[in-house]
XYZ file of C-alpha atoms in Angstrom:
669
model
C -36.684 4.326 15.825
C -34.416 1.327 16.895
C -31.216 1.022 14.611
C -30.851 -2.282 13.101
C -28.104 -4.649 14.359
C -26.249 -4.676 11.033
C -26.136 -0.754 10.901
C -25.115 -0.608 14.550
C -22.131 -3.058 13.939
C -21.182 -0.979 10.939
C -21.149 2.010 12.717
C -19.104 0.457 15.705
C -16.570 -0.865 13.042
C -16.181 2.476 11.398
C -15.277 4.260 14.677
C -11.660 5.297 15.150
C -9.140 3.854 14.631
C -10.781 2.152 11.608
C -9.703 4.887 9.166
C -6.110 4.317 9.952
C -6.368 0.657 8.991
C -8.577 1.348 5.823
C -6.188 3.869 4.463
C -3.242 1.428 5.059
C -5.185 -1.440 3.412
C -5.912 1.015 0.646
C -2.136 1.262 -0.104
C -1.895 -2.449 0.009
C -4.538 -2.706 -2.734
C -2.836 0.048 -4.796
C 0.470 -1.782 -4.587
C -1.349 -5.145 -5.476
C -2.678 -3.560 -8.640
C 0.740 -2.188 -9.629
C 2.854 -5.148 -10.085
C 2.406 -6.079 -6.322
C 4.315 -2.860 -5.424
C 7.824 -4.204 -6.947
C 8.920 -0.876 -8.613
C 10.567 1.667 -6.485
C 8.449 4.412 -7.836
C 5.471 2.587 -6.812
C 6.394 1.481 -3.108
C 8.332 4.514 -1.971
C 5.400 6.806 -2.138
C 3.370 4.330 -0.260
C 6.135 4.080 2.242
C 6.058 7.752 2.895
C 2.416 7.782 3.429
C 2.387 4.893 5.848
C 5.345 6.546 7.857
C 3.127 9.648 7.881
C 0.214 7.656 9.162
C 2.216 5.900 11.971
C 3.548 9.434 13.001
C 0.021 10.897 12.973
C -1.407 7.800 14.942
C 1.212 7.975 17.705
C 1.137 11.835 17.888
C -2.572 12.378 17.730
C -4.454 9.312 18.899
C -4.317 8.841 22.663
C -5.048 5.090 22.807
C -2.159 4.438 20.606
C 0.019 6.057 23.486
C -1.228 3.918 26.247
C 1.291 1.433 26.035
C 2.299 -1.640 24.082
C 2.252 -5.234 25.366
C 5.601 -6.392 26.026
C 5.672 -9.238 23.641
C 4.656 -6.954 20.820
C 7.305 -4.344 21.742
C 9.864 -6.994 21.769
C 8.871 -7.918 18.145
C 9.010 -4.419 17.130
C 12.477 -3.983 18.705
C 13.905 -7.115 16.942
C 12.328 -5.981 13.610
C 13.929 -2.423 14.027
C 17.242 -4.166 15.021
C 17.039 -6.286 11.702
C 16.163 -3.008 9.726
C 19.209 -1.199 11.252
C 21.558 -4.075 10.504
C 20.256 -4.188 7.119
C 20.937 -0.472 6.719
C 24.417 -0.892 8.273
C 25.094 -3.387 5.591
C 25.270 -0.769 3.065
C 28.828 -0.004 4.410
C 30.250 -3.308 3.386
C 27.973 -4.008 0.351
C 29.572 -4.179 -3.047
C 26.409 -2.649 -4.557
C 25.648 0.062 -1.891
C 22.620 1.421 -3.949
C 21.063 -1.840 -3.973
C 21.530 -2.343 -0.335
C 19.982 0.994 0.329
C 16.961 0.030 -1.494
C 16.930 -3.333 0.251
C 17.350 -1.734 3.672
C 14.494 0.902 2.934
C 12.206 -2.051 1.979
C 12.851 -3.576 5.425
C 12.282 -0.313 7.120
C 8.791 -0.200 5.322
C 8.037 -3.627 6.732
C 8.966 -2.335 10.102
C 6.620 0.787 9.782
C 3.829 -1.673 8.418
C 4.214 -4.166 11.421
C 4.510 -1.319 13.931
C 1.372 0.573 12.565
C -0.784 -2.550 12.914
C 0.714 -3.656 16.227
C 0.547 -0.597 18.051
C -2.942 0.577 17.183
C -5.667 -0.447 19.672
C -8.085 -1.775 16.993
C -11.743 -2.247 17.860
C -12.924 -5.877 17.623
C -15.735 -4.748 15.186
C -12.997 -3.308 12.920
C -10.957 -6.496 12.392
C -13.074 -8.493 9.883
C -13.802 -5.319 7.684
C -10.130 -4.541 7.519
C -8.918 -8.003 6.498
C -11.771 -8.885 4.230
C -11.634 -5.487 2.364
C -7.982 -6.564 1.116
C -9.746 -9.913 -0.291
C -12.354 -7.926 -1.984
C -9.750 -5.464 -3.593
C -7.412 -8.123 -4.943
C -10.448 -10.190 -6.122
C -11.650 -7.313 -7.981
C -8.097 -6.463 -9.545
C -7.680 -10.049 -10.684
C -11.167 -10.381 -12.346
C -10.537 -7.094 -14.245
C -7.202 -8.228 -15.359
C -8.489 -11.641 -16.724
C -11.129 -9.949 -18.410
C -8.976 -7.501 -20.109
C -6.762 -10.538 -21.187
C -9.768 -12.160 -22.764
C -11.439 -9.284 -24.410
C -8.566 -6.722 -24.788
C -6.930 -8.444 -27.747
C -3.538 -9.054 -26.317
C -3.129 -11.537 -23.720
C 0.404 -11.520 -23.788
C 0.316 -8.528 -21.603
C -1.341 -10.575 -18.866
C 0.152 -14.155 -19.547
C 3.647 -15.182 -19.646
C 4.500 -18.691 -20.964
C 0.789 -19.493 -20.691
C 0.494 -18.476 -17.077
C -1.467 -15.545 -15.760
C 1.217 -12.907 -14.329
C -1.311 -10.133 -13.667
C -1.211 -7.982 -11.744
C 2.210 -8.643 -10.156
C 4.046 -9.191 -13.166
C 5.337 -12.461 -12.075
C 3.128 -15.669 -12.240
C 4.264 -16.976 -8.689
C 3.765 -13.685 -6.987
C 0.354 -13.246 -8.598
C -0.564 -16.747 -7.227
C 0.687 -15.637 -3.690
C -1.442 -12.486 -4.064
C -4.445 -14.299 -4.754
C -3.969 -17.169 -2.262
C -2.836 -14.639 0.394
C -6.041 -12.723 0.158
C -8.363 -15.782 0.133
C -7.987 -16.954 3.789
C -9.953 -14.065 5.692
C -12.803 -14.225 3.185
C -13.038 -17.840 3.239
C -13.322 -17.996 7.025
C -15.702 -15.080 7.288
C -18.108 -16.966 4.987
C -18.515 -19.947 7.450
C -19.399 -18.109 10.664
C -23.083 -17.864 11.705
C -22.432 -14.311 13.085
C -22.148 -12.818 9.674
C -25.268 -12.137 7.550
C -26.245 -14.760 4.884
C -25.749 -12.447 2.045
C -22.361 -11.455 3.128
C -21.400 -14.898 3.835
C -22.547 -15.880 0.194
C -20.250 -13.077 -1.197
C -17.427 -13.825 0.888
C -17.371 -17.422 -0.096
C -17.699 -16.410 -3.820
C -14.633 -14.223 -3.355
C -12.609 -16.640 -1.860
C -13.494 -19.164 -4.586
C -12.651 -16.468 -7.370
C -9.237 -15.883 -5.751
C -8.540 -19.576 -5.788
C -9.413 -19.877 -9.330
C -7.229 -16.891 -10.342
C -4.416 -18.606 -8.475
C -5.070 -21.820 -10.807
C -4.619 -19.477 -13.786
C -1.055 -18.662 -12.670
C -0.128 -22.382 -12.551
C 2.471 -22.090 -9.737
C 4.027 -25.429 -9.184
C 5.130 -24.396 -5.782
C 1.682 -23.642 -4.707
C 0.960 -27.431 -4.933
C 2.840 -27.889 -2.139
C 2.665 -24.518 -0.077
C -1.171 -24.419 -0.409
C -1.829 -27.850 1.233
C 0.536 -27.211 4.070
C -1.086 -23.709 4.592
C -4.375 -25.366 4.538
C -3.339 -27.700 7.372
C -2.055 -24.586 9.264
C -5.356 -22.874 8.804
C -7.344 -25.784 10.066
C -5.120 -25.936 13.193
C -5.283 -22.262 13.857
C -8.883 -21.331 13.533
C -11.827 -21.949 15.845
C -14.768 -23.836 14.606
C -12.674 -26.304 12.467
C -15.575 -28.080 11.098
C -16.971 -24.760 9.565
C -13.342 -23.870 8.451
C -13.137 -27.422 6.647
C -16.383 -26.662 4.810
C -14.751 -23.520 3.157
C -11.737 -25.604 2.015
C -14.058 -28.299 0.715
C -16.434 -25.795 -1.181
C -13.305 -23.872 -2.770
C -11.346 -27.078 -3.694
C -14.552 -28.814 -5.059
C -15.305 -25.565 -7.372
C -11.731 -25.617 -8.508
C -11.977 -29.199 -9.381
C -15.270 -28.698 -11.296
C -13.712 -25.766 -13.128
C -10.371 -27.025 -13.894
C -10.781 -27.847 -17.303
C -11.623 -24.175 -18.550
C -9.009 -22.869 -16.168
C -6.153 -24.905 -17.633
C -7.162 -24.582 -21.030
C -5.397 -21.283 -21.952
C -1.940 -22.668 -21.234
C -1.418 -24.837 -24.228
C -2.336 -22.332 -27.011
C -0.631 -19.382 -25.137
C 2.516 -21.258 -24.900
C 2.486 -22.275 -28.476
C 1.736 -18.742 -29.349
C -1.673 -19.617 -30.876
C -5.049 -17.634 -30.580
C -6.273 -18.371 -27.103
C -9.420 -16.150 -27.420
C -11.767 -18.995 -27.066
C -10.127 -20.642 -24.118
C -9.716 -17.202 -22.305
C -13.460 -16.607 -22.766
C -14.316 -19.955 -21.377
C -12.153 -19.271 -18.205
C -13.737 -16.045 -17.758
C -17.263 -17.808 -18.121
C -16.335 -20.594 -15.840
C -15.179 -18.234 -13.170
C -18.288 -16.154 -13.339
C -20.610 -19.019 -13.261
C -18.822 -20.781 -10.377
C -18.783 -17.515 -8.452
C -22.549 -16.873 -8.960
C -23.360 -20.436 -8.177
C -21.237 -20.629 -5.046
C -22.770 -17.278 -3.862
C -26.323 -18.468 -4.284
C -25.674 -21.951 -2.858
C -23.768 -20.613 0.152
C -26.118 -17.752 0.928
C -29.069 -20.369 1.012
C -26.733 -22.647 3.136
C -26.479 -19.689 5.619
C -30.029 -19.104 5.923
C -30.563 -22.685 6.833
C -27.525 -22.512 8.979
C -28.974 -19.731 11.185
C -31.817 -22.116 12.050
C -29.986 -25.496 12.635
C -27.556 -25.606 15.445
C -24.984 -28.413 16.039
C -23.710 -28.785 19.514
C -20.413 -27.122 19.964
C -18.515 -30.252 21.635
C -19.769 -32.475 18.703
C -18.740 -30.024 16.137
C -15.337 -29.522 17.725
C -14.745 -33.355 18.092
C -15.622 -33.712 14.534
C -13.408 -31.174 13.267
C -10.313 -32.301 15.492
C -11.039 -35.819 14.008
C -11.170 -34.630 10.459
C -7.971 -32.851 11.071
C -6.590 -36.096 12.460
C -7.690 -37.936 9.414
C -5.913 -35.512 7.240
C -2.774 -35.798 8.960
C -3.104 -39.583 9.131
C -3.826 -39.570 5.344
C -0.652 -37.529 4.798
C 1.189 -40.086 6.738
C -0.381 -42.931 4.766
C 0.806 -41.393 1.550
C 4.194 -40.900 3.049
C 4.348 -44.514 4.161
C 2.952 -45.606 0.567
C 5.815 -43.411 -0.946
C 8.564 -44.931 1.270
C 7.429 -48.526 0.578
C 7.778 -48.115 -3.212
C 11.398 -47.462 -4.208
C 11.598 -44.215 -2.632
C 15.088 -43.803 -3.144
C 14.784 -44.156 -6.924
C 11.792 -41.530 -6.960
C 13.754 -39.245 -4.534
C 16.785 -39.567 -6.854
C 14.703 -38.766 -10.003
C 12.832 -35.848 -8.507
C 16.270 -34.421 -7.335
C 17.630 -34.785 -10.565
C 14.737 -33.263 -12.255
C 14.730 -30.240 -9.856
C 18.470 -29.640 -10.558
C 18.079 -30.028 -14.271
C 16.628 -26.535 -15.098
C 13.539 -25.500 -17.018
C 11.917 -27.619 -19.426
C 10.680 -25.945 -22.634
C 7.414 -24.400 -21.901
C 5.524 -26.007 -24.714
C 6.573 -29.510 -23.739
C 3.676 -30.058 -21.282
C -0.102 -29.389 -21.457
C 0.064 -27.611 -18.208
C 2.822 -26.025 -16.181
C 1.600 -28.062 -13.222
C 2.591 -31.239 -15.155
C 5.943 -29.857 -16.383
C 8.069 -31.490 -13.771
C 10.249 -30.037 -11.153
C 12.850 -28.726 -13.154
C 14.170 -25.019 -12.466
C 17.264 -23.189 -11.571
C 16.626 -22.528 -7.970
C 19.206 -25.200 -7.106
C 21.803 -23.224 -8.614
C 20.427 -19.945 -7.032
C 20.549 -21.439 -3.599
C 24.018 -22.836 -4.086
C 25.313 -19.290 -4.715
C 23.580 -17.894 -1.816
C 24.968 -20.491 0.512
C 28.466 -19.901 -0.753
C 27.717 -15.890 -0.055
C 26.922 -17.220 3.533
C 30.025 -19.304 3.762
C 32.169 -16.427 2.579
C 30.648 -14.060 4.865
C 28.863 -15.815 7.720
C 28.709 -13.048 10.343
C 27.708 -9.752 8.624
C 26.317 -11.250 5.120
C 27.109 -9.586 1.815
C 24.646 -6.787 2.333
C 20.945 -6.437 1.603
C 19.664 -7.607 -1.732
C 23.390 -8.028 -2.907
C 22.846 -11.427 -4.676
C 22.815 -10.478 -8.445
C 26.575 -9.670 -9.051
C 27.793 -12.649 -6.933
C 25.572 -14.972 -8.961
C 26.635 -13.724 -12.398
C 30.242 -14.558 -11.410
C 29.241 -18.211 -10.285
C 26.128 -19.310 -11.893
C 25.712 -22.322 -14.072
C 22.463 -21.520 -15.483
C 21.565 -18.908 -18.110
C 19.196 -16.823 -15.791
C 20.274 -13.698 -14.236
C 18.037 -13.418 -11.007
C 18.264 -10.338 -8.632
C 17.556 -12.351 -5.658
C 18.128 -15.794 -4.188
C 14.553 -17.113 -4.339
C 14.143 -18.081 -0.762
C 13.496 -15.800 2.458
C 15.804 -17.701 4.756
C 18.537 -17.824 2.332
C 18.048 -14.008 1.767
C 18.422 -13.374 5.311
C 21.400 -15.588 5.949
C 23.482 -14.688 2.924
C 22.782 -10.947 2.974
C 22.567 -10.047 6.764
C 24.547 -13.242 8.237
C 24.298 -14.683 11.638
C 23.619 -11.417 13.135
C 20.804 -10.648 10.819
C 19.361 -14.221 11.079
C 19.163 -13.891 14.889
C 17.568 -10.464 14.683
C 14.864 -11.644 12.282
C 14.372 -14.896 14.223
C 13.741 -13.040 17.326
C 11.105 -10.968 15.500
C 9.457 -13.995 14.244
C 9.375 -15.699 17.712
C 8.221 -12.693 19.586
C 5.497 -11.805 16.887
C 4.195 -15.382 17.343
C 3.948 -15.023 21.118
C 2.140 -11.609 20.706
C -0.270 -13.157 18.284
C -0.837 -16.138 20.411
C -3.060 -14.298 22.687
C -5.734 -14.388 20.166
C -6.166 -18.022 20.756
C -8.377 -17.407 24.102
C -11.356 -16.295 21.936
C -13.452 -18.444 19.581
C -15.712 -15.851 18.027
C -15.656 -14.683 14.308
C -13.199 -11.779 15.085
C -10.667 -14.153 16.633
C -11.255 -16.515 13.815
C -10.711 -14.093 11.045
C -7.670 -12.843 12.936
C -6.213 -16.403 12.976
C -7.134 -16.818 9.248
C -5.011 -13.783 8.646
C -2.221 -15.624 10.592
C -2.756 -18.585 8.169
C -2.274 -16.224 5.255
C 0.940 -14.904 6.742
C 2.026 -18.675 7.235
C 1.163 -19.379 3.609
C 3.403 -16.294 2.637
C 6.330 -17.575 4.664
C 6.022 -21.360 3.255
C 5.801 -20.328 -0.328
C 8.096 -17.410 0.169
C 10.766 -20.021 1.394
C 11.220 -20.996 -2.150
C 10.655 -17.631 -3.871
C 11.477 -13.957 -3.681
C 8.240 -12.628 -2.265
C 10.032 -10.329 0.302
C 10.681 -7.912 -2.588
C 7.081 -7.338 -3.225
C 5.559 -5.088 -0.796
C 2.050 -5.874 -2.154
C 2.625 -9.330 -0.764
C 4.915 -8.813 2.179
C 3.140 -5.686 3.719
C -0.286 -7.343 4.176
C 1.325 -10.601 5.534
C 3.171 -8.617 8.247
C 0.042 -6.375 8.753
C -2.234 -9.417 9.773
C 0.733 -10.620 11.959
C 0.798 -7.327 13.643
C -2.979 -6.894 14.020
C -3.095 -10.299 15.821
C -0.851 -9.039 18.417
C -2.530 -5.555 18.790
C -6.288 -6.039 19.841
C -7.345 -7.494 23.124
C -10.547 -9.177 24.285
C -11.416 -5.897 25.925
C -11.932 -4.077 22.691
C -10.028 -0.859 22.293
C -8.567 -0.748 25.721
C -4.827 -1.461 26.175
C -3.156 -3.696 28.640
C -2.307 -1.836 31.905
C 0.977 -3.811 31.992
C 2.096 -2.366 28.581
C 5.168 -0.483 28.095
C 4.882 3.158 28.000
C 6.799 5.743 25.898
C 6.823 8.608 28.155
C 10.675 8.862 27.900
C 10.711 9.060 24.110
C 10.433 12.634 23.478
C 8.669 14.334 20.567
C 12.017 15.673 19.243
C 13.522 12.234 19.039
C 10.528 10.868 17.351
C 10.554 13.679 14.825
C 14.122 13.173 13.978
C 13.689 9.604 13.295
C 10.589 10.251 11.306
C 12.469 12.904 9.386
C 15.537 10.693 8.611
C 13.239 7.725 7.498
C 11.234 10.138 5.271
C 14.639 11.293 3.724
C 15.818 7.853 3.231
C 12.620 7.070 1.239
C 12.230 10.440 -0.602
C 15.589 10.885 -2.096
C 15.880 7.557 -3.858
C 12.185 7.757 -5.041
C 12.898 11.083 -6.498
C 15.991 9.811 -8.211
C 14.119 6.721 -9.573
C 11.264 8.929 -10.747
C 13.754 11.287 -12.614
C 15.579 8.324 -14.248
C 12.090 6.951 -15.451
C 11.299 10.408 -16.928
C 14.665 10.286 -18.721
C 13.978 7.040 -20.042
C 11.034 8.148 -21.418
C 11.848 11.709 -22.899
C 15.470 11.285 -24.316
C 14.407 10.897 -28.015
C 12.630 14.090 -28.086
C 14.520 15.886 -25.283
C 18.030 14.634 -24.784
C 19.327 17.574 -22.993
C 16.503 17.609 -20.487
C 16.966 13.648 -20.198
C 20.589 14.256 -19.308
C 19.813 17.055 -16.776
C 17.238 14.766 -15.021
C 19.916 11.998 -14.706
C 22.282 14.327 -13.375
C 20.005 15.380 -10.665
C 19.131 11.736 -10.203
C 22.664 10.898 -9.496
C 23.053 13.747 -6.776
C 19.813 12.490 -5.060
C 20.966 9.016 -4.933
C 25.044 9.013 -4.779
C 25.162 5.363 -4.025
C 23.406 4.052 -7.107
C 25.149 3.586 -10.511
C 21.853 3.407 -12.313
C 21.604 7.039 -13.368
C 25.037 6.539 -15.071
C 24.067 3.331 -16.592
C 20.982 4.927 -18.257
C 22.984 8.030 -19.295
C 25.677 5.799 -20.922
C 22.954 3.843 -22.834
C 21.369 6.999 -24.064
C 24.731 8.466 -25.112
C 25.327 5.246 -27.011
C 22.037 5.487 -28.934
C 22.845 9.262 -29.721
C 26.388 8.229 -30.774
C 27.753 10.709 -28.027
C 30.783 8.439 -27.298
C 32.608 10.998 -24.828
C 29.498 11.203 -22.746
C 29.100 7.361 -22.911
C 32.551 6.770 -21.785
C 32.257 9.318 -18.901
C 28.904 7.753 -17.806
C 30.053 4.239 -17.702
C 33.231 5.282 -15.929
C 31.143 6.936 -13.042
C 29.142 3.784 -12.838
C 32.256 1.795 -12.296
C 33.325 4.372 -9.563
C 30.285 3.584 -7.543
C 30.220 -0.319 -8.209
C 33.107 -1.860 -9.891
C 31.482 -5.403 -9.994
C 29.057 -4.451 -12.872
C 30.144 -6.506 -16.016
C 27.665 -4.379 -18.172
C 29.423 -1.271 -17.347
C 32.613 -2.828 -18.198
C 31.322 -4.130 -21.226
C 29.786 -1.059 -22.540
C 32.795 0.895 -21.662
C 34.903 -1.520 -23.620
C 32.594 -0.989 -26.779
C 33.064 2.812 -26.520
C 36.762 2.332 -26.189
C 36.823 0.257 -29.207
C 34.777 2.710 -31.177
C 37.261 5.328 -30.325
C 40.261 3.263 -31.294
C 41.443 2.499 -27.710
C 41.828 -1.256 -28.705
C 44.051 -2.302 -25.703
C 41.719 -0.729 -23.134
C 38.730 -2.348 -24.679
C 40.359 -5.904 -24.580
C 41.270 -5.178 -20.826
C 37.594 -4.177 -20.122
C 36.109 -6.949 -21.966
C 38.385 -9.337 -19.862
C 37.129 -7.795 -16.784
C 33.512 -8.183 -17.880
C 34.108 -11.733 -18.587
C 35.615 -12.544 -15.185
C 32.322 -10.874 -13.562
C 30.067 -12.841 -15.789
C 32.068 -15.773 -17.499
C 28.684 -17.156 -19.239
C 27.926 -13.986 -21.046
C 28.330 -15.058 -24.608
C 28.259 -11.255 -26.055
C 31.351 -10.495 -24.346
C 33.291 -13.309 -26.478
C 31.389 -11.981 -29.543
C 32.472 -8.569 -29.127
C 36.188 -9.417 -28.082
C 36.519 -11.555 -31.383
C 35.302 -8.296 -33.211
C 37.751 -6.023 -31.497
C 40.617 -8.738 -32.038
C 39.531 -8.664 -35.731
C 39.585 -4.764 -35.733
C 35.952 -5.030 -37.109
C 33.419 -2.488 -36.013
C 30.818 -3.329 -33.187
C 27.232 -2.627 -33.958
C 26.068 -1.074 -30.697
C 22.234 -0.884 -32.011
C 22.518 -4.785 -32.537
C 23.938 -5.284 -29.052
C 20.987 -3.203 -27.588
C 18.361 -5.045 -29.639
C 19.970 -8.325 -28.197
C 19.790 -7.297 -24.691
C 16.299 -6.088 -24.931
C 14.946 -9.339 -26.561
C 16.825 -11.117 -23.738
C 15.091 -9.095 -21.035
C 11.757 -9.831 -22.784
C 12.279 -13.484 -22.606
C 13.346 -13.812 -19.170
C 10.445 -12.633 -17.462
C 7.989 -15.104 -15.992
C 10.391 -17.650 -14.195
């Protein structure tokens, strides 16, 4: 009996090394579901798994050892250099524990890019790999919104009226949905795909776009249109690709009312049950309608053929019209008092956040935010340390000392400024070399025009979107976003038109002995495992200290030994000791924390509180002054100082409650 073409294609797609990619994409989906992988206890185990996967592939899968195309090898070398430089920056960082975590995150991205770049993927495997991520993210998003609508507590999923699930941060949630949409949207327009799958793919792309609307990310209003132009410029069959954009955009326009409705009641802390139900209904109805309509279109599309030259000419013309329209808008803007408009927009951008209840939608709340202040401090870091930078992920302490806003960001909200400020010109050159080499490696995909090449280029468009939006946000810190973006870039430079074979001119690794590879893998594994174990022990101590304080303190002691660079175990121990009124332990813990990082205003502050409670008034005032220098805008320092000067007791429990409420109110920006 003859096997059906569909079954034969699936069988071919599932042949080795498909399982490698499926396992890696599975890790990405798990990260996506868990705050986009932000927490160390989430991404470290995934990093260890991917490291093991890469080691197994290189050791046990012969095609992966046949050689790597030179451009791909150069890209890997540059990214490895950037990761090594990030690790070296631990030596000159003020917050060395933070720098270690930042370097480890960069090493993770090196592993991801290398894994997807060195594996000789089969052509039939590319589309299932990329679109499976789309399916997984769409499923996660639908479940999260349904839980918000029917679970009774939407505040667990929305912040200031904006969907923040599953990333825990609305802009990152938006980026996750948009990142996942591109491959599905392109797969839906190709005739080679079966009609039912095309309908499902278009419905998935639509759902992802609608979920992104619920996040109300203002930056997406700029990043997505630019990414659409990149998408249309990269993919083959542009006329078909344009159809996917029109279908998704038209559906969003039709459903925008229910999608934007939850914002107002949620920001006013009113009951939004009805609005959330309407939003879920709108997503469900639009997805079903798109699937049915697009499946029917696909059936007709199989029988109607448009001449390729005409389609290409029409698509090029449409792209040209789009560019021309953008130019017309620019001309109109420039002809109508542009200086005043630009001045107003610039003032709005620098003015900070408006009240979240002052607009009917976050999209219409203006340009105000604190990024200008973040970038000002990041540029100052670069000016002060232009060659080597201040160290990986070392931003928070410098910002507190120089800030003009009330926010306390951990990162500078810009990929470019992160690279410049934290790794200097050396790191910037290495990262730029990686980007250029990776683009050259991926450019080989432009020789083909079939569905595989198209979906691969759609993946590149997703990577471009991540880079565009990440230029004004902190997406690098979310492995659930950055890992798939770099994976799609890597996979574009990995496969060749000949299927699973490798280029004969590729560089071979016969000189790299198994011993060296084993040592490198062991070092990376230790670098991941030790801080992961430490973070896990810290989390357990934070959960169990009320019922078993002795066990919690023992866990923190072990955590301190496992991660000798981080002050976090001592900060947690000091906070617990304060709650238990163990002032001696509290003082010792915060002194140890300052021994690891003396730029921590909080440790100085809490130690001052402990000193005041034990009658050491002069020491307390000196510590409070040091805390003030490290964070001049922290009002609690002045409050406690006035109490110490007046010889009045300091209510430690009230201070703890104040900090907790502040943290809760700070999320979502």
